[in-house]
Each structure stands twice: as C-alpha cells, then as structure tokens.
Amino acid sequence: MTVKEYNNAVREFGDHVFRFILRSIKDSHRADDIVQDTYEKLWRCVTEIEYGAVKSWLFSTAYNRMIDVIRKDSRLVDVEYYDDSTLYTEENGNDLNEVLHRALEKLPAVQRSVILLRDYEGYNYREIGEITGLSEAQVKTYIFRGRVALRNYLVKTSVWQ
Amino acid sequence: MAITEDMDFPRLTPPDDRMPSGRRLFRRPAELTDEQFDLMAAAWAEGALSGEAVEELESVMTASTDRRDRAGSFRSIRLVPYNENWPGMKSAVRLSPALTAFRRSVIPTLLAVAAMVIMIIYGPAGAKLKTINSRGAVNGPAMTVAEIQVYAPIIAVERIPEPNILPVRPVQTPAAEENASQGHLAEGMEKPAEITGLVRVEPIALARGHATASSVAPELIPAIISVNIRDIQPDMTLQEEKNWMFRSISFLAGAVTGKEKKIDGYMIANGCITGINNVFGWDMELDRISNKSGEPVAVTFSSSLLSFTKPVNKTTP
C-alpha cells in the first residue's frame, strides 16, 4: 500500500472505524485513542498490507485493541451470561433508531459488535467472523440473539405494543 | 427444524432447546416455543434461513397471525449509523517522505533567513545604513544620514525635546560637548568625520550637504528623537556583537541539523541571502574577496538599500 492509499484509507474508513468503536464502548476519548493506535499500527506495516484488504484489517485491529482496552479496564461483562435485570427501563423517546441505540448499549460487548458490523458496515457473517475471530455459526447466533434482545427491549419498554 | 446444539459455543444454546429424545426425534413446527420462534424469525429477517427452515417458519406464520406480525417486526430492527466523524483524522494523515523532507528543510531555512534579516536590521550592520528615503520631508529633497564610524562602546544617549536640535549628545568628547552646549551642532552635522572614532551615536538625522534638521518633516521628529539603542549592552563592542551573531547562527544551524558542524559564516550568510532573494525576488549580493593564496580577506554586501565591505577577521568566526 502506498502513502496515498494509506491516506485514502484514513479518509475513507476513519469515520467508520471510529463510530464502530464509539458505539461499542461509548467513550469518545478512548475510541479516538483506539483508532489512532490502529492507524499508527497500519502505518508501521503499510507496505505489507494490500489496499483491498485494509478495511477488514482496520476493523479487526481496532476490535482487538478495543477488547484489550475493555479487559484492561475490567469493564468486560461476561459475554455468555449477563444480568438482564437492569436491561429494561421506561422509554420516552419516539425515534426508533435512538431507542435501538440505547438498547444496543445494554447488550453484551460481543453481540453489540457483531450487530454494529452487520448493520453499520453491511459485512456478511464470514467477514464478521474474520474481524472478530469468531466462527460463522457463532456470529449468526450472536446476531440473532442480539436481535431478539433488541426486540424484547422495544416491547418491554412500551415502544412496541 | 430442530435447533441443534452449537458445538462451537454450547452455552449459547438455551437449556430447553435440546433435540428431543426417544420416539419424538423431530419437533413439529407448531411446537416451537416463542424463544425458538424468535430466533428463527430473526434469522429469517436476516435472510439467513434456507430450504426446509424457511418452509417450516412460513407454515408457522401462516397458522398464526400473531407470529407473522412477530416475525415481521424483526425486519424493522436495523440500526442506522449516526453521522459521527472521527476527530483525529487530520493527525493520522501522513505526508510523503519527499514532502516531509521538503518541509523539514524549507521551514528551518525560512526561520534562519528571518533570524538573519533581524540580525542585519538590528545588528551592527544596521549602523551602516547610508541613506533612507524621507517621503515626509517638507522641502522635497531626501533626508540624508551621515555615516559615523563606530569603534568604541556606547557611552550615553540623551534625548533633547527641541525638534530642531540633534537628539544625540556624545558626552565623552569635551569638544563635542562644548559645541553642543553652544548650539554649534550644525557645524558638527556638516563634518561628521570629525567625531569619528570617539563615540557611537544614533544614526539619525545628521545632515550632509544642504540638508538640515529643519528639512525633516515635523511629524517625523518625535519618532526620530525617540530612537533609542540603550537595549544594547553598553559594554558590548562591535566585535562582541559580531561574535554574538555568529554564535546565534551556529546555534540555529545546530538546532536544524542536530549535530555540530564547522561554522562557515560566509556560506550561512550567502545561503540566507540566496533564500531571501528567491522568496522575495530581491537582488542582494554577498561576495567574498580572497587574496592570491585563496584566503578570504573581506566580504562585500550590496543591495539597493545598503552596501558595505567588512574585512575578514581570521581569529574569530
């Protein structure tokens, strides 16, 4: 990848990677740091990466960096068992997208990430598996369970009757 | 369709979602629980179901309007990204190595040029100013400034409020002090060479030829008499000032290159002047005069405003 292609990758995918990380951890400063670290890492091995594969590489590197940060901060909830007793609160907002994003924050980190990759970036299950290091079956399971959780949130918070 | 246990991640499969055992090996579509149906509906809304699974789910939806609506609701659960921009994008953009090298060379060069210009203007070379234009002169002719040779440190500068009297009075010369007290400054102005080598005075408004103090525009006089060079240390000689200039250039060169180099003052100054000419389109020249053996003996600077020649002192850079 040339310097020009690297700069294209910054301009074209920087916002995408940032909002994916931001929506995953809800901390703009940390999200900024993670994306900066990701591009710094890309710059160090810029000649070894093809431009066609750089988007997946960016998301994968940023995702792994985010998991490291979350684990370091001991903020990672158990991805398999999580307490949903605090999941539902009364929703007053009418904007479905806004409510969905609030519901997304209450999902386990892995479910949140795969749903974001699916909805924001339109990746297929195999690509999401490559980015997150999960199998395709795991990706499907996480996405479907995440959708069910989002729907239940909408129903139980009276957004949907 | 029976939902089998996920062998990659078995805990993801809920406890009541095991395959039926015994004689009821296969589960009928109508026996799907709500949770099982939701999972299938989510997959159906994603377009991830195929074959028998789709047929099974559609048969359930056909049988139950409630479940059809329930499955349809999954289609609207899609997150739409907000327009969130990455604030650190600009800092991540990289310059090409050639452009980086260009910027790293041009900016220090411009800084060095600026420093050189400042030193030329405010340093000892400024005292060599020969002529300046006086557009504010009442009677038309350009105001001239006498050149006063300076070899001794500055002694004192005194401000005289009268607009038609020279604002400078050298105090170490008894004759000059006597002339000043008797109002004979006009004679002193006509013969500036007589006080050469005694004291250093401000290079302002000394008349030569027919010009007199009265030919200076009245509005310029306060500005002229306010000129002050007390900021320069009184005990700093001309040679020390030159040494200070070269030490400054050496420091700048060291800061730019990051390593110690042998100082060639002429090369530095010539590079600065060339840079200034290129940037501003000026026509300044700096020439080195050498003797027969090739050793530099003097340096000549010339421009439309200023020209001087200085001998090269071999003992100091």
Coordinates of C-alpha atoms in Angstrom, one line a residue:
Chain A
M1 CA 0.0 0.0 0.0
T2 CA 1.4 3.4 -0.9
V3 CA 1.3 6.6 1.2
K4 CA -1.5 7.9 -1.0
E5 CA -3.5 4.7 -0.4
Y6 CA -2.9 4.9 3.3
N7 CA -4.2 8.5 3.3
N8 CA -7.2 7.3 1.3
A9 CA -7.8 4.6 3.9
V10 CA -7.7 7.3 6.6
R11 CA -10.2 9.5 4.9
E12 CA -12.5 6.7 3.7
F13 CA -12.6 4.4 6.6
G14 CA -11.6 6.5 9.6
D15 CA -15.1 7.7 10.4
H16 CA -16.5 4.1 10.0
V17 CA -13.9 2.6 12.4
F18 CA -14.4 5.4 14.8
R19 CA -18.2 5.2 15.1
F20 CA -18.0 1.4 15.3
I21 CA -15.6 1.7 18.3
L22 CA -17.5 4.6 19.8
R23 CA -20.8 2.8 19.7
S24 CA -19.1 -0.3 21.2
I25 CA -17.5 1.4 24.2
K26 CA -19.4 4.7 24.5
D27 CA -16.3 6.7 25.3
S28 CA -15.2 9.2 22.6
H29 CA -11.7 9.7 24.0
R30 CA -11.0 6.0 24.3
A31 CA -12.5 5.5 20.8
D32 CA -10.2 8.2 19.4
D33 CA -7.2 6.6 21.1
I34 CA -8.1 3.2 19.8
V35 CA -8.5 4.4 16.2
Q36 CA -5.3 6.4 16.4
D37 CA -3.4 3.3 17.6
T38 CA -5.0 1.3 14.8
Y39 CA -3.8 3.7 12.1
E40 CA -0.4 4.0 13.8
K41 CA -0.1 0.3 13.6
L42 CA -1.2 0.4 9.9
W43 CA 1.4 3.0 9.2
R44 CA 4.1 0.8 10.6
C45 CA 3.3 -2.1 8.3
V46 CA 1.9 0.0 5.5
T47 CA 3.9 -1.8 2.8
E48 CA 2.8 -5.2 3.9
I49 CA -1.0 -4.7 3.5
E50 CA -2.9 -4.5 0.3
Y51 CA -5.4 -1.7 -0.1
G52 CA -8.2 -4.1 -0.9
A53 CA -7.9 -5.8 2.5
V54 CA -7.3 -2.7 4.5
K55 CA -10.8 -2.1 5.7
S56 CA -11.2 -5.5 7.3
W57 CA -7.7 -5.2 8.7
L58 CA -8.7 -1.8 10.3
F59 CA -11.9 -3.2 11.8
S60 CA -10.2 -6.3 13.1
T61 CA -7.2 -4.5 14.6
A62 CA -9.5 -1.8 16.2
Y63 CA -11.8 -4.5 17.5
N64 CA -9.0 -6.5 19.1
R65 CA -7.5 -3.3 20.5
M66 CA -10.9 -2.4 21.9
I67 CA -11.2 -5.8 23.6
D68 CA -7.8 -5.3 25.1
V69 CA -8.8 -1.9 26.5
I70 CA -12.1 -3.2 27.9
R71 CA -10.4 -6.1 29.5
K72 CA -7.7 -3.9 30.9
D73 CA -10.4 -1.7 32.4
S74 CA -12.2 -4.7 33.8
R75 CA -15.3 -3.5 32.1
L76 CA -16.0 -6.5 30.0
V77 CA -19.2 -8.2 31.1
D78 CA -19.4 -11.9 30.6
V79 CA -20.3 -12.4 27.0
E80 CA -22.1 -15.7 27.7
Y81 CA -24.1 -14.9 30.8
Y82 CA -25.1 -11.4 31.6
D83 CA -27.6 -10.0 34.0
D84 CA -30.6 -8.5 32.2
S85 CA -32.4 -7.3 35.3
T86 CA -31.3 -3.8 34.5
L87 CA -31.9 -4.1 30.8
Y88 CA -35.3 -2.6 30.6
T89 CA -36.3 0.9 31.6
E90 CA -39.2 3.0 30.5
E91 CA -38.5 4.7 27.2
N92 CA -40.0 8.0 26.3
G93 CA -38.2 8.7 23.0
N94 CA -40.1 8.1 19.9
D95 CA -37.2 7.8 17.5
L96 CA -36.8 4.1 16.9
N97 CA -33.2 4.4 15.9
E98 CA -32.4 6.3 19.0
V99 CA -34.1 3.7 21.2
L100 CA -32.4 0.9 19.4
H101 CA -29.0 2.5 20.1
R102 CA -29.9 2.8 23.7
A103 CA -30.9 -0.8 23.7
L104 CA -27.7 -1.7 22.0
E105 CA -25.7 -0.3 24.9
K106 CA -27.3 -2.8 27.2
L107 CA -26.2 -5.8 25.1
P108 CA -23.1 -7.8 25.8
A109 CA -20.0 -6.4 24.1
V110 CA -19.7 -9.2 21.5
Q111 CA -23.3 -9.1 20.5
R112 CA -23.1 -5.3 20.2
S113 CA -20.0 -5.5 18.0
V114 CA -21.4 -8.1 15.6
I115 CA -24.7 -6.2 15.2
L116 CA -22.8 -3.0 14.6
L117 CA -20.6 -4.6 12.0
R118 CA -23.7 -6.2 10.4
D119 CA -25.9 -3.0 10.4
Y120 CA -23.4 -0.2 10.1
E121 CA -21.0 -1.8 7.6
G122 CA -23.1 -4.5 6.0
Y123 CA -20.5 -7.2 6.5
N124 CA -21.6 -10.8 5.9
Y125 CA -21.3 -13.4 8.6
R126 CA -18.0 -14.7 7.3
E127 CA -16.4 -11.3 7.2
I128 CA -17.7 -10.5 10.7
G129 CA -16.2 -13.8 11.8
E130 CA -12.8 -12.8 10.3
I131 CA -12.9 -9.5 12.1
T132 CA -13.9 -10.7 15.5
G133 CA -12.2 -14.1 15.4
L134 CA -15.5 -15.9 15.8
S135 CA -16.8 -18.8 13.7
E136 CA -19.6 -18.1 11.2
A137 CA -22.1 -20.1 13.4
Q138 CA -21.1 -18.1 16.4
V139 CA -21.6 -14.8 14.5
K140 CA -25.1 -15.9 13.5
T141 CA -26.0 -16.9 17.0
Y142 CA -24.8 -13.7 18.4
I143 CA -26.6 -11.6 15.8
F144 CA -29.9 -13.5 16.1
R145 CA -29.8 -13.4 19.9
G146 CA -29.0 -9.7 19.8
R147 CA -31.9 -9.0 17.5
V148 CA -34.2 -10.9 19.9
A149 CA -32.9 -8.9 22.8
L150 CA -33.4 -5.6 21.0
R151 CA -36.9 -6.6 20.1
N152 CA -37.7 -7.6 23.6
Y153 CA -36.3 -4.3 24.8
L154 CA -38.7 -2.4 22.4
V155 CA -41.7 -4.4 23.6
K156 CA -40.9 -4.3 27.3
T157 CA -40.2 -0.6 27.3
S158 CA -43.6 0.1 25.6
V159 CA -42.1 1.4 22.4
W160 CA -43.7 -1.5 20.7
Q161 CA -47.0 -2.8 22.0
Chain B
M1 CA -36.4 -27.9 12.0
A2 CA -34.8 -28.8 15.2
I3 CA -32.3 -26.3 16.6
T4 CA -29.2 -28.3 17.3
E5 CA -26.7 -27.6 20.0
D6 CA -24.0 -25.2 19.0
M7 CA -20.8 -27.3 19.4
D8 CA -18.6 -24.3 19.0
F9 CA -20.2 -22.4 21.7
P10 CA -22.6 -24.8 23.6
R11 CA -23.7 -22.3 26.3
L12 CA -25.3 -20.1 23.6
T13 CA -27.9 -22.8 23.1
P14 CA -30.7 -22.4 25.8
P15 CA -31.3 -25.4 28.0
D16 CA -34.8 -26.1 26.6
D17 CA -33.5 -26.1 23.1
R18 CA -32.0 -29.5 23.1
M19 CA -33.0 -32.1 20.5
P20 CA -36.0 -34.1 21.6
S21 CA -35.1 -37.7 22.6
G22 CA -36.8 -41.1 22.3
R23 CA -39.5 -41.6 19.8
R24 CA -40.1 -37.9 19.2
L25 CA -36.9 -37.3 17.3
F26 CA -38.3 -34.4 15.2
R27 CA -40.3 -31.5 16.5
R28 CA -43.2 -30.2 14.7
P29 CA -43.3 -26.5 13.6
A30 CA -46.3 -25.8 15.8
E31 CA -44.4 -27.0 18.9
L32 CA -41.8 -24.2 18.6
T33 CA -41.6 -22.1 21.7
D34 CA -41.7 -18.3 21.5
E35 CA -38.0 -18.1 22.1
Q36 CA -37.2 -20.7 19.5
F37 CA -39.6 -19.0 17.1
D38 CA -37.9 -15.6 17.7
L39 CA -34.5 -17.0 17.0
M40 CA -35.7 -18.4 13.7
A41 CA -37.6 -15.3 12.9
A42 CA -34.5 -13.2 13.5
A43 CA -32.6 -15.4 11.1
W44 CA -35.4 -15.3 8.6
A45 CA -35.4 -11.5 8.7
E46 CA -31.7 -11.6 8.1
G47 CA -32.2 -13.8 5.1
A48 CA -30.1 -16.5 6.7
L49 CA -32.7 -19.3 6.5
S50 CA -33.0 -21.5 3.6
G51 CA -34.7 -24.7 2.4
E52 CA -36.7 -26.6 5.0
A53 CA -36.2 -24.0 7.6
V54 CA -38.0 -21.3 5.6
E55 CA -40.9 -23.6 4.8
E56 CA -41.2 -24.6 8.4
L57 CA -41.2 -21.0 9.6
E58 CA -43.7 -19.9 6.9
S59 CA -46.1 -22.6 7.9
V60 CA -46.0 -21.4 11.4
M61 CA -46.6 -17.8 10.3
T62 CA -49.5 -18.9 8.1
A63 CA -51.1 -20.6 11.0
S64 CA -50.7 -17.7 13.4
T65 CA -51.3 -14.0 12.6
D66 CA -49.6 -13.1 15.9
R67 CA -46.4 -14.9 15.0
R68 CA -46.5 -13.5 11.5
D69 CA -46.5 -10.0 13.0
R70 CA -43.9 -11.0 15.5
A71 CA -41.6 -12.2 12.7
G72 CA -42.2 -9.1 10.6
S73 CA -41.2 -6.9 13.5
F74 CA -37.6 -8.2 13.2
R75 CA -37.3 -6.7 9.8
S76 CA -37.5 -3.2 11.3
I77 CA -34.8 -3.8 13.9
R78 CA -32.0 -2.3 12.0
L79 CA -29.5 0.3 13.3
V80 CA -28.9 3.3 11.2
P81 CA -25.5 4.9 11.8
Y82 CA -25.3 8.4 13.0
N83 CA -23.1 10.9 11.3
E84 CA -20.2 10.7 13.7
N85 CA -16.9 12.0 12.5
W86 CA -13.5 10.9 13.8
P87 CA -11.9 14.0 15.3
G88 CA -8.3 12.7 15.0
M89 CA -8.5 12.1 11.2
K90 CA -6.2 15.0 10.3
S91 CA -3.5 13.9 12.6
A92 CA -3.5 10.4 11.1
V93 CA -2.9 11.7 7.5
R94 CA 0.7 11.2 6.5
L95 CA 2.9 13.2 4.2
S96 CA 5.0 11.6 1.6
P97 CA 8.7 11.2 2.5
A98 CA 9.7 13.7 -0.2
L99 CA 7.2 16.3 1.1
T100 CA 8.2 15.7 4.6
A101 CA 11.9 16.3 3.7
F102 CA 10.9 19.4 1.8
R103 CA 9.0 20.8 4.8
R104 CA 11.8 19.9 7.2
S105 CA 14.3 21.8 5.1
V106 CA 12.3 24.8 4.0
I107 CA 10.8 25.8 7.4
P108 CA 14.2 25.9 9.2
T109 CA 15.6 27.7 6.2
L110 CA 12.9 30.4 6.4
L111 CA 13.5 30.7 10.2
A112 CA 17.2 31.1 9.6
V113 CA 16.5 33.7 7.0
A114 CA 14.2 35.6 9.3
A115 CA 16.8 35.5 12.0
M116 CA 19.5 36.7 9.6
V117 CA 17.3 39.6 8.4
I118 CA 16.6 40.6 12.0
M119 CA 20.3 40.5 12.8
I120 CA 21.1 42.5 9.7
I121 CA 18.5 45.1 10.6
Y122 CA 19.1 45.4 14.3
G123 CA 22.7 44.3 14.5
P124 CA 25.9 46.3 13.8
A125 CA 25.2 46.2 10.1
G126 CA 22.2 48.4 10.7
A127 CA 24.5 51.2 11.9
K128 CA 26.0 51.2 8.5
L129 CA 22.8 52.4 6.9
K130 CA 23.7 55.0 4.4
T131 CA 20.6 56.6 3.1
I132 CA 16.9 56.4 3.7
N133 CA 14.0 57.8 1.9
S134 CA 12.1 60.6 3.6
R135 CA 8.8 60.9 1.9
G136 CA 7.6 63.2 4.6
A137 CA 10.2 65.9 4.0
V138 CA 8.7 69.3 3.6
N139 CA 11.0 70.7 1.1
G140 CA 11.3 67.8 -1.2
P141 CA 14.9 66.6 -1.1
A142 CA 15.6 63.2 0.5
M143 CA 16.9 63.3 4.0
T144 CA 20.4 62.0 4.3
V145 CA 22.0 60.3 7.2
A146 CA 25.7 60.6 7.9
E147 CA 27.8 57.5 8.4
I148 CA 29.6 57.6 11.7
Q149 CA 32.4 55.1 12.2
V150 CA 32.0 53.3 15.5
Y151 CA 34.9 51.7 17.3
A152 CA 34.2 52.4 20.9
P153 CA 31.3 51.2 23.1
I154 CA 28.2 53.3 23.6
I155 CA 28.6 55.8 26.3
A156 CA 25.2 57.6 26.6
V157 CA 22.2 58.7 24.7
E158 CA 20.4 61.8 25.7
R159 CA 17.0 62.9 24.4
I160 CA 16.6 66.6 23.7
P161 CA 13.0 67.8 23.4
E162 CA 13.7 70.6 20.9
P163 CA 12.7 69.4 17.5
N164 CA 15.4 71.3 15.6
I165 CA 18.2 70.1 17.8
L166 CA 20.1 66.9 17.3
P167 CA 18.8 64.4 19.8
V168 CA 22.2 62.8 20.4
R169 CA 24.9 64.2 22.5
P170 CA 28.2 62.4 22.9
V171 CA 29.4 63.1 26.4
Q172 CA 32.9 61.8 26.4
T173 CA 34.2 64.3 23.9
P174 CA 34.8 67.6 25.5
A175 CA 34.9 69.4 22.2
A176 CA 31.7 67.9 21.1
E177 CA 30.1 68.6 24.4
E178 CA 31.2 72.2 24.2
N179 CA 29.8 72.5 20.7
A180 CA 26.5 71.0 21.8
S181 CA 26.1 73.4 24.7
Q182 CA 26.9 76.4 22.5
G183 CA 24.4 75.4 19.8
H184 CA 27.1 74.6 17.2
L185 CA 25.6 71.3 16.3
A186 CA 25.0 72.4 12.7
E187 CA 28.8 72.5 12.2
G188 CA 29.1 69.1 13.7
M189 CA 26.5 67.8 11.4
E190 CA 28.3 69.1 8.4
K191 CA 31.6 67.4 9.5
P192 CA 30.6 64.1 10.9
A193 CA 34.0 62.7 10.2
E194 CA 35.5 64.9 13.0
I195 CA 33.9 62.8 15.7
T196 CA 34.7 59.6 14.0
G197 CA 36.2 57.0 16.4
L198 CA 35.2 58.7 19.6
V199 CA 31.7 57.7 20.5
R200 CA 28.9 55.8 19.0
V201 CA 25.7 57.8 18.4
E202 CA 22.4 57.0 16.9
P203 CA 22.5 57.1 13.1
I204 CA 19.7 59.6 12.6
A205 CA 19.0 63.0 11.1
L206 CA 22.5 64.2 10.7
A207 CA 22.5 66.5 7.8
R208 CA 25.0 66.3 5.0
G209 CA 25.4 68.8 2.2
H210 CA 22.5 71.1 2.2
A211 CA 20.1 69.1 4.3
T212 CA 19.4 70.5 7.8
A213 CA 17.3 69.3 10.7
S214 CA 14.6 71.7 9.7
S215 CA 14.2 69.7 6.4
V216 CA 12.8 66.8 8.4
A217 CA 9.0 66.6 8.4
P218 CA 7.7 67.9 11.7
E219 CA 5.6 64.8 12.3
L220 CA 8.6 62.6 12.0
I221 CA 10.7 64.4 14.5
P222 CA 9.1 62.9 17.7
A223 CA 9.7 59.4 16.2
I224 CA 13.3 60.3 15.4
I225 CA 14.2 61.6 18.8
S226 CA 12.5 58.6 20.4
V227 CA 15.0 56.3 18.8
N228 CA 16.9 54.6 21.5
I229 CA 19.7 52.0 21.5
R230 CA 20.0 51.6 25.2
D231 CA 18.8 48.0 24.8
I232 CA 22.2 47.0 23.6
Q233 CA 24.6 46.4 26.4
P234 CA 26.9 49.4 26.8
D235 CA 30.0 47.4 27.2
M236 CA 29.4 45.2 24.1
T237 CA 31.9 46.1 21.4
L238 CA 31.3 45.8 17.8
Q239 CA 33.5 42.6 17.7
E240 CA 31.5 41.1 20.5
E241 CA 28.3 41.8 18.7
K242 CA 29.6 40.1 15.6
N243 CA 30.6 37.1 17.7
W244 CA 27.1 37.0 19.1
M245 CA 25.7 37.0 15.7
F246 CA 27.8 34.0 14.6
R247 CA 27.1 32.2 17.8
S248 CA 23.4 32.6 17.0
I249 CA 23.9 31.3 13.5
S250 CA 25.8 28.4 14.9
F251 CA 23.1 27.6 17.4
L252 CA 20.4 27.8 14.7
A253 CA 22.5 25.5 12.4
G254 CA 23.0 23.1 15.3
A255 CA 19.3 23.1 16.1
V256 CA 18.4 22.4 12.5
T257 CA 20.9 19.7 11.7
G258 CA 21.1 18.3 15.2
K259 CA 24.9 17.9 15.1
E260 CA 27.9 20.1 15.5
K261 CA 29.5 21.3 12.3
K262 CA 32.3 23.6 11.5
I263 CA 31.0 27.0 11.0
D264 CA 31.4 28.8 7.7
G265 CA 29.8 32.1 8.3
Y266 CA 30.1 33.2 4.7
M267 CA 28.3 30.0 3.5
I268 CA 25.5 30.5 6.0
A269 CA 25.0 34.2 5.2
N270 CA 25.2 33.6 1.5
G271 CA 22.6 30.8 1.8
C272 CA 20.3 33.1 3.8
I273 CA 20.6 35.9 1.2
T274 CA 20.0 33.5 -1.7
G275 CA 16.9 32.3 0.1
I276 CA 15.7 35.8 0.7
N277 CA 16.2 36.6 -3.0
N278 CA 14.4 33.5 -4.1
V279 CA 11.5 34.1 -1.7
F280 CA 11.0 37.9 -2.1
G281 CA 12.5 38.4 -5.5
W282 CA 15.1 40.8 -4.2
D283 CA 18.6 41.3 -5.6
M284 CA 21.0 41.3 -2.8
E285 CA 24.6 40.0 -3.2
L286 CA 27.2 38.8 -0.9
D287 CA 30.7 38.4 -2.3
R288 CA 33.8 37.1 -0.7
I289 CA 37.1 38.7 -1.6
S290 CA 40.1 36.5 -1.4
N291 CA 43.8 37.2 -1.7
K292 CA 46.2 35.4 -4.1
S293 CA 46.5 32.4 -1.8
G294 CA 42.8 32.0 -1.8
E295 CA 42.3 33.1 1.8
P296 CA 39.2 35.3 2.3
V297 CA 40.2 38.9 3.2
A298 CA 36.9 40.7 3.1
V299 CA 33.2 40.3 2.5
T300 CA 31.1 42.7 0.4
F301 CA 27.4 43.0 0.7
S302 CA 25.3 45.1 -1.7
S303 CA 21.7 45.8 -2.2
S304 CA 19.5 48.7 -3.3
L305 CA 19.3 50.0 0.3
L306 CA 22.6 49.1 1.8
S307 CA 26.1 48.2 0.9
F308 CA 29.2 47.6 2.9
T309 CA 32.5 45.9 3.0
K310 CA 34.0 44.2 6.0
P311 CA 37.4 42.7 6.4
V312 CA 37.5 39.1 7.5
N313 CA 39.0 38.5 10.9
K314 CA 40.7 35.2 11.0
T315 CA 40.8 34.9 14.7
T316 CA 37.1 34.9 15.1
P317 CA 34.5 33.0 13.0

